[in-house]
Amino acid sequence: MATKKRNKAFMGMPAPLGYVPGLGRGATGFTTRSDIGPARETGDISDERHAPPNKRRDEDDDEETDLNDSNFDEEYGYGGSLFKNDPYEKDDEEADEIYESIDKRMDEKRKERRERRFQEENEKYRQERPKIQQQFSDLKRKLADVTAEEWMSMPEVGDARNKRQRNPRQEKYTPVPDSVLAKAVASTEQASSIDPREQRYGGFDTPAYGMSTPSTDIEMVKIGEARNTLVKLRLTQASDSITGQTVVDPKGYLTDMASMLPSYGGDINDVKKARLLLKSVRETNPSHPPAWIASARLEEVVGKVQAARNLIMRGTEHCPKSEDIWLEAARLMPLDLARGIVTHAVRHLPQSVKIWVKAADLEQEPKAKKQVLRRALEQVPNSVRLWKAAVELEDEDDARIMLSRAVECCPTSVDLWLALARLETYENARRVLNKAREHIPTDRQIWIMAAKLEEANGNNVMVDRLIERALASLTANMVEINRDHWMKDAVDCEKAGSVHTCQALIRNVIGIGIEDEDQLETWIEDAQSCRTEGAYECARAIYTHARKFHPTKKVLWLDAADFEKKHGTREQLEELLTTAVVSCPKAEVLWLMLAKSKWLAGNVPAARETLSAGFQANPNSEEIWLAAVKLESENNEYTKAISLLTKARLNAPTARVYMKSVRLYWCLNDLSAAKQLLDEALKAYGDFPKLWMMKGQIFAQHGPTGFEAAREAYLEGIKRCPTSIPLWLLLIQLEIDNGQLIKARANLEKARLRNTMIPELWLASVRLEVNAGNVQQAKVMLARGMQECPAAGILWAEAIFMEARPQRKSKSVDALKKCEHDPYVLMAVSKLFWSERRIDKAREWFNRTIKLETDIGDCWAAFYKFELIHGTEQQQMDIKQKCVSFEPRHGELWCRIAKDVKNWKLKTGDIIELCATQMPLPN
């Protein structure tokens, strides 16, 4: 039964707007001309059904807007362009071009500033982190001066690589056996026959490898030829195709490198900029001489001398009236060409003194120089410089004639007048100086020259008159009298040998501009300044003038006596001290200095008379009593010395007088009298620690039988004088000598508790532990002591040598930082260099030590022992004489030897010999 076909409802109906057939199932729609219809005018309404297809957007446009919180800004909202999905039209393109041109123009305006800032930052960066080439440019430049012998004597540089890098495993090439090659050949062959074994066994049994020989022979000759060809090819590549030698020339390589070194080590960009700037200056203003000079010097600096010469010659053409440019041209040119240039310069500038002087300097022969200078003087007769240069080339007679003419042409030149006066006779010189004063009434050098002239001819009376007249004349001509200038002139006069002129200047000028209350202090400072400059006559004149105005000032007499002692003679010192004791009779030290000077000169009766006169002026003076005792005891007059001490104890009883009395009896080995006198002294002066020390030492001198008595004496003295450190140290040393280390430690602990921050006690504790063998405990004690006394030089000196040898240097550096000016630290450093056999360094540090402190005898003894081993006889004598002159009184070893009663008659020279013998060598 036939079924009637049902039609769809939309069949026959018009298509909806924008419908494309087959689009739902994936078909692609298309539009034909019949679908579009006829052409329309611009104003017609378009049919939206046939709208043109949209342009395909980029993948970035298809992405949705990022609405993440990280893309949101409170001020601008979400990131991205608002109009990115809109069409890009022609007016948008024009706007973008306008904005781009504006940005480009603004960028050009900022370009110069940006480049300048970049250049500054780059230069700053290069200064902080220079290139390796810049760091070693000066060193590479110096390689040109290295000779072949020096180059060959350079040691080889050590190889810092490890063993595996120094000895790499060589690659081993094992030749491939023929069996492998044969097997490879056989594997690629195609067989055309069946193996007999396969025919026999049917292919079920496989023969063993290596049992059959391939049927094809291997051509080993061709393989060898190919290998040789490859080797030849590599050798050809590494060789020169023309000469057959290697490309790198080992002999000429360093020479080529030296020729490539630039003469200028700076930045070439700076040179280019400077050239450009100077070129602009020259073109803008060609008559500006500094531009040409700077350009020439720039080329000279970078090594282009010929370019510099060409530039400077062009400069002379543009600036013929500039003497600087002519002088620069003469400097750059060779000698022959320079003469011609100077000739042209003189034609353009005949009045230029510098050019004439340059012309004279370019001449080699004296005769030619004279001719040039005389022609110059014809052109410029009033030039002092030309006259001086011309006079220097003449002999004495011709120079006198020329100077006579010179002072006529240049009457205001002081130097020409003075030079003429030096060449004239006495009478003519006086006339010349008188004429000079008429022409130049305001110059002091003419008056000083006149005073020197009178002194040179023995007319010393006129010297003072001339200086007085000079001051009056200059003051009348409204010239300021500068005291410092006149003092300097006095020093110059002394150096020239005019002593009377120097003294006259000092006497007349020393008081100008100084208040009365500042006179003494100022004059002493002036004298010390003259001493520093080596002007001893000036200093002596100052002291003499000062003593006239302040005759009763003790400090002035002492300073003058010290000056005469160091820089004068014994007669001058005694004359000064004789005047001093008359002016200051109450100054005991002046009497003692005068007596000592006469005693050292061997005049013992005069020394006695001096002390007697001093005693009359200062009755019952302790110092004079003790000086008289020392004088008698040094001259073996012991009876007189004892008598004087007895009188002193009756008339001027002091603890020091008793101590000297006990000391004298002790040295004379009269121990009973010494003990009796000690008991008497201790009743009156029990708080004087030296008396207790002497009592203990006298008892300890008896040996083991006197240890207890000595201990009791020391303990009693400590009760009366608990702050006396030497008394504590004597008690501790007594316990150590008696073998009582425990008691010594206990006493040291007590001493440190009662007397804190005393480095000597800590040093004694450290040495006690070291002698007992407790090195670790000694280091602990040393650390505690340095913590309590961080600036104690004796502890730092001990710490340096308690360290192991590798750590001593660093310890010495720490010690110098903490105690830079401590003599014990400096002596320890000197010994450290001595132990390392650095002789010159050790001598330098020993000199530094004794300059810093001259009163420590141990430093002198160590230096003297060093010179005994490593120095010459002259050096040994110098150290010994300096030590005797300074008379040191302190030092651990020095005091132990000097105060020993066995050595009581030894002098300073003998003591330093004993100290040097007993001082151990630094280990």
mmCIF file of N, CA and C in Angstrom, residues 517-586:
data_model
loop_
_atom_site.group_PDB
_atom_site.id
_atom_site.type_symbol
_atom_site.label_atom_id
_atom_site.label_comp_id
_atom_site.label_asym_id
_atom_site.label_seq_id
_atom_site.Cartn_x
_atom_site.Cartn_y
_atom_site.Cartn_z
ATOM 1 N N GLU A 517 104.499 89.694 78.830
ATOM 2 C CA GLU A 517 104.189 88.433 79.529
ATOM 3 C C GLU A 517 104.415 87.209 78.643
ATOM 4 N N ASP A 518 104.528 87.412 77.325
ATOM 5 C CA ASP A 518 104.751 86.290 76.410
ATOM 6 C C ASP A 518 106.190 86.183 75.941
ATOM 7 N N GLN A 519 107.044 87.055 76.440
ATOM 8 C CA GLN A 519 108.404 87.094 75.917
ATOM 9 C C GLN A 519 109.158 85.790 76.158
ATOM 10 N N LEU A 520 109.199 85.324 77.391
ATOM 11 C CA LEU A 520 110.013 84.163 77.728
ATOM 12 C C LEU A 520 109.577 82.925 76.951
ATOM 13 N N GLU A 521 108.300 82.680 76.952
ATOM 14 C CA GLU A 521 107.798 81.491 76.253
ATOM 15 C C GLU A 521 108.059 81.570 74.749
ATOM 16 N N THR A 522 107.842 82.755 74.165
ATOM 17 C CA THR A 522 108.051 82.913 72.728
ATOM 18 C C THR A 522 109.520 82.755 72.361
ATOM 19 N N TRP A 523 110.402 83.335 73.167
ATOM 20 C CA TRP A 523 111.826 83.245 72.862
ATOM 21 C C TRP A 523 112.352 81.821 73.004
ATOM 22 N N ILE A 524 111.862 81.098 73.982
ATOM 23 C CA ILE A 524 112.292 79.696 74.112
ATOM 24 C C ILE A 524 111.820 78.884 72.909
ATOM 25 N N GLU A 525 110.594 79.154 72.449
ATOM 26 C CA GLU A 525 110.107 78.457 71.255
ATOM 27 C C GLU A 525 110.941 78.818 70.028
ATOM 28 N N ASP A 526 111.328 80.097 69.903
ATOM 29 C CA ASP A 526 112.172 80.498 68.775
ATOM 30 C C ASP A 526 113.523 79.794 68.821
ATOM 31 N N ALA A 527 114.099 79.699 70.014
ATOM 32 C CA ALA A 527 115.398 79.031 70.148
ATOM 33 C C ALA A 527 115.296 77.550 69.779
ATOM 34 N N GLN A 528 114.247 76.901 70.236
ATOM 35 C CA GLN A 528 114.079 75.487 69.897
ATOM 36 C C GLN A 528 113.845 75.300 68.402
ATOM 37 N N SER A 529 113.137 76.242 67.779
ATOM 38 C CA SER A 529 112.942 76.165 66.329
ATOM 39 C C SER A 529 114.268 76.308 65.586
ATOM 40 N N CYS A 530 115.109 77.220 66.051
ATOM 41 C CA CYS A 530 116.440 77.373 65.440
ATOM 42 C C CYS A 530 117.291 76.125 65.652
ATOM 43 N N ARG A 531 117.168 75.493 66.809
ATOM 44 C CA ARG A 531 117.899 74.246 67.053
ATOM 45 C C ARG A 531 117.452 73.165 66.085
ATOM 46 N N THR A 532 116.160 73.116 65.814
ATOM 47 C CA THR A 532 115.644 72.113 64.883
ATOM 48 C C THR A 532 116.183 72.338 63.476
ATOM 49 N N GLU A 533 116.333 73.601 63.058
ATOM 50 C CA GLU A 533 116.841 73.912 61.724
ATOM 51 C C GLU A 533 118.358 73.827 61.642
ATOM 52 N N GLY A 534 119.017 73.610 62.770
ATOM 53 C CA GLY A 534 120.476 73.546 62.762
ATOM 54 C C GLY A 534 121.157 74.887 62.862
ATOM 55 N N ALA A 535 120.392 75.946 63.155
ATOM 56 C CA ALA A 535 120.960 77.292 63.300
ATOM 57 C C ALA A 535 121.337 77.501 64.764
ATOM 58 N N TYR A 536 122.459 76.947 65.161
ATOM 59 C CA TYR A 536 122.845 76.975 66.578
ATOM 60 C C TYR A 536 123.289 78.357 67.037
ATOM 61 N N GLU A 537 123.919 79.139 66.173
ATOM 62 C CA GLU A 537 124.329 80.488 66.567
ATOM 63 C C GLU A 537 123.108 81.381 66.784
ATOM 64 N N CYS A 538 122.080 81.183 65.973
ATOM 65 C CA CYS A 538 120.843 81.936 66.186
ATOM 66 C C CYS A 538 120.217 81.561 67.532
ATOM 67 N N ALA A 539 120.180 80.274 67.826
ATOM 68 C CA ALA A 539 119.619 79.836 69.107
ATOM 69 C C ALA A 539 120.431 80.385 70.269
ATOM 70 N N ARG A 540 121.752 80.363 70.142
ATOM 71 C CA ARG A 540 122.600 80.888 71.222
ATOM 72 C C ARG A 540 122.378 82.389 71.400
ATOM 73 N N ALA A 541 122.200 83.112 70.295
ATOM 74 C CA ALA A 541 121.937 84.555 70.394
ATOM 75 C C ALA A 541 120.593 84.818 71.062
ATOM 76 N N ILE A 542 119.599 83.980 70.777
ATOM 77 C CA ILE A 542 118.286 84.144 71.407
ATOM 78 C C ILE A 542 118.386 83.905 72.908
ATOM 79 N N TYR A 543 119.087 82.828 73.289
ATOM 80 C CA TYR A 543 119.245 82.555 74.728
ATOM 81 C C TYR A 543 119.989 83.693 75.421
ATOM 82 N N THR A 544 121.020 84.200 74.773
ATOM 83 C CA THR A 544 121.792 85.296 75.382
ATOM 84 C C THR A 544 120.928 86.546 75.563
ATOM 85 N N HIS A 545 120.145 86.863 74.543
ATOM 86 C CA HIS A 545 119.266 88.036 74.646
ATOM 87 C C HIS A 545 118.190 87.816 75.702
ATOM 88 N N ALA A 546 117.651 86.610 75.764
ATOM 89 C CA ALA A 546 116.595 86.335 76.745
ATOM 90 C C ALA A 546 117.127 86.412 78.172
ATOM 91 N N ARG A 547 118.362 85.962 78.391
ATOM 92 C CA ARG A 547 118.912 85.998 79.756
ATOM 93 C C ARG A 547 119.123 87.430 80.259
ATOM 94 N N LYS A 548 119.317 88.357 79.334
ATOM 95 C CA LYS A 548 119.465 89.744 79.767
ATOM 96 C C LYS A 548 118.158 90.301 80.339
ATOM 97 N N PHE A 549 117.036 89.870 79.785
ATOM 98 C CA PHE A 549 115.738 90.378 80.248
ATOM 99 C C PHE A 549 115.133 89.520 81.360
ATOM 100 N N HIS A 550 115.535 88.231 81.443
ATOM 101 C CA HIS A 550 114.988 87.333 82.470
ATOM 102 C C HIS A 550 116.135 86.561 83.125
ATOM 103 N N PRO A 551 116.957 87.249 83.898
ATOM 104 C CA PRO A 551 118.154 86.578 84.442
ATOM 105 C C PRO A 551 117.842 85.613 85.577
ATOM 106 N N THR A 552 116.684 85.688 86.185
ATOM 107 C CA THR A 552 116.403 84.834 87.345
ATOM 108 C C THR A 552 115.468 83.670 87.012
ATOM 109 N N LYS A 553 115.199 83.419 85.732
ATOM 110 C CA LYS A 553 114.304 82.337 85.346
ATOM 111 C C LYS A 553 115.099 81.035 85.246
ATOM 112 N N LYS A 554 114.778 80.114 86.154
ATOM 113 C CA LYS A 554 115.502 78.847 86.202
ATOM 114 C C LYS A 554 115.300 78.015 84.939
ATOM 115 N N VAL A 555 114.069 78.029 84.402
ATOM 116 C CA VAL A 555 113.773 77.214 83.226
ATOM 117 C C VAL A 555 114.577 77.688 82.019
ATOM 118 N N LEU A 556 114.831 79.010 81.933
ATOM 119 C CA LEU A 556 115.621 79.535 80.829
ATOM 120 C C LEU A 556 117.070 79.073 80.925
ATOM 121 N N TRP A 557 117.628 79.113 82.128
ATOM 122 C CA TRP A 557 119.012 78.667 82.320
ATOM 123 C C TRP A 557 119.157 77.163 82.044
ATOM 124 N N LEU A 558 118.170 76.390 82.462
ATOM 125 C CA LEU A 558 118.241 74.942 82.223
ATOM 126 C C LEU A 558 118.155 74.621 80.738
ATOM 127 N N ASP A 559 117.288 75.324 80.032
ATOM 128 C CA ASP A 559 117.162 75.084 78.594
ATOM 129 C C ASP A 559 118.440 75.489 77.868
ATOM 130 N N ALA A 560 119.008 76.617 78.280
ATOM 131 C CA ALA A 560 120.264 77.058 77.659
ATOM 132 C C ALA A 560 121.406 76.091 77.983
ATOM 133 N N ALA A 561 121.442 75.577 79.228
ATOM 134 C CA ALA A 561 122.483 74.619 79.596
ATOM 135 C C ALA A 561 122.342 73.320 78.809
ATOM 136 N N ASP A 562 121.109 72.887 78.607
ATOM 137 C CA ASP A 562 120.895 71.684 77.804
ATOM 138 C C ASP A 562 121.354 71.909 76.363
ATOM 139 N N PHE A 563 121.115 73.109 75.842
ATOM 140 C CA PHE A 563 121.567 73.420 74.485
ATOM 141 C C PHE A 563 123.090 73.382 74.393
ATOM 142 N N GLU A 564 123.768 73.999 75.353
ATOM 143 C CA GLU A 564 125.235 74.013 75.321
ATOM 144 C C GLU A 564 125.810 72.616 75.539
ATOM 145 N N LYS A 565 125.119 71.814 76.326
ATOM 146 C CA LYS A 565 125.591 70.456 76.578
ATOM 147 C C LYS A 565 125.555 69.611 75.305
ATOM 148 N N LYS A 566 124.529 69.839 74.465
ATOM 149 C CA LYS A 566 124.371 69.025 73.260
ATOM 150 C C LYS A 566 125.092 69.612 72.055
ATOM 151 N N HIS A 567 125.143 70.943 71.954
ATOM 152 C CA HIS A 567 125.654 71.568 70.735
ATOM 153 C C HIS A 567 126.836 72.499 70.976
ATOM 154 N N GLY A 568 127.236 72.667 72.202
ATOM 155 C CA GLY A 568 128.355 73.551 72.490
ATOM 156 C C GLY A 568 129.557 72.779 73.015
ATOM 157 N N THR A 569 130.535 73.516 73.475
ATOM 158 C CA THR A 569 131.742 72.921 74.059
ATOM 159 C C THR A 569 131.631 72.914 75.576
ATOM 160 N N ARG A 570 132.559 72.199 76.205
ATOM 161 C CA ARG A 570 132.544 72.133 77.672
ATOM 162 C C ARG A 570 132.840 73.509 78.267
ATOM 163 N N GLU A 571 133.719 74.276 77.629
ATOM 164 C CA GLU A 571 134.023 75.607 78.147
ATOM 165 C C GLU A 571 132.791 76.520 78.076
ATOM 166 N N GLN A 572 132.040 76.441 76.978
ATOM 167 C CA GLN A 572 130.828 77.260 76.868
ATOM 168 C C GLN A 572 129.786 76.849 77.904
ATOM 169 N N LEU A 573 129.685 75.544 78.165
ATOM 170 C CA LEU A 573 128.733 75.080 79.178
ATOM 171 C C LEU A 573 129.123 75.568 80.562
ATOM 172 N N GLU A 574 130.395 75.432 80.906
ATOM 173 C CA GLU A 574 130.823 75.865 82.242
ATOM 174 C C GLU A 574 130.705 77.380 82.389
ATOM 175 N N GLU A 575 130.990 78.130 81.331
ATOM 176 C CA GLU A 575 130.839 79.584 81.401
ATOM 177 C C GLU A 575 129.382 79.954 81.638
ATOM 178 N N LEU A 576 128.495 79.264 80.933
ATOM 179 C CA LEU A 576 127.061 79.528 81.113
ATOM 180 C C LEU A 576 126.614 79.169 82.524
ATOM 181 N N LEU A 577 127.031 77.998 83.022
ATOM 182 C CA LEU A 577 126.598 77.572 84.352
ATOM 183 C C LEU A 577 127.196 78.452 85.446
ATOM 184 N N THR A 578 128.400 78.947 85.219
ATOM 185 C CA THR A 578 128.995 79.863 86.207
ATOM 186 C C THR A 578 128.160 81.134 86.320
ATOM 187 N N THR A 579 127.726 81.644 85.189
ATOM 188 C CA THR A 579 126.836 82.812 85.211
ATOM 189 C C THR A 579 125.479 82.462 85.809
ATOM 190 N N ALA A 580 125.025 81.220 85.542
ATOM 191 C CA ALA A 580 123.703 80.807 86.009
ATOM 192 C C ALA A 580 123.644 80.716 87.531
ATOM 193 N N VAL A 581 124.684 80.143 88.170
ATOM 194 C CA VAL A 581 124.641 79.987 89.627
ATOM 195 C C VAL A 581 124.755 81.340 90.330
ATOM 196 N N VAL A 582 125.328 82.314 89.630
ATOM 197 C CA VAL A 582 125.363 83.662 90.207
ATOM 198 C C VAL A 582 123.982 84.301 90.123
ATOM 199 N N SER A 583 123.306 84.095 88.999
ATOM 200 C CA SER A 583 121.984 84.699 88.827
ATOM 201 C C SER A 583 120.907 83.941 89.601
ATOM 202 N N CYS A 584 121.032 82.610 89.704
ATOM 203 C CA CYS A 584 120.041 81.781 90.417
ATOM 204 C C CYS A 584 120.767 80.930 91.460
ATOM 205 N N PRO A 585 121.192 81.499 92.550
ATOM 206 C CA PRO A 585 121.971 80.719 93.526
ATOM 207 C C PRO A 585 121.141 79.660 94.241
ATOM 208 N N LYS A 586 119.833 79.791 94.248
ATOM 209 C CA LYS A 586 118.987 78.820 94.944
ATOM 210 C C LYS A 586 118.623 77.611 94.077
#
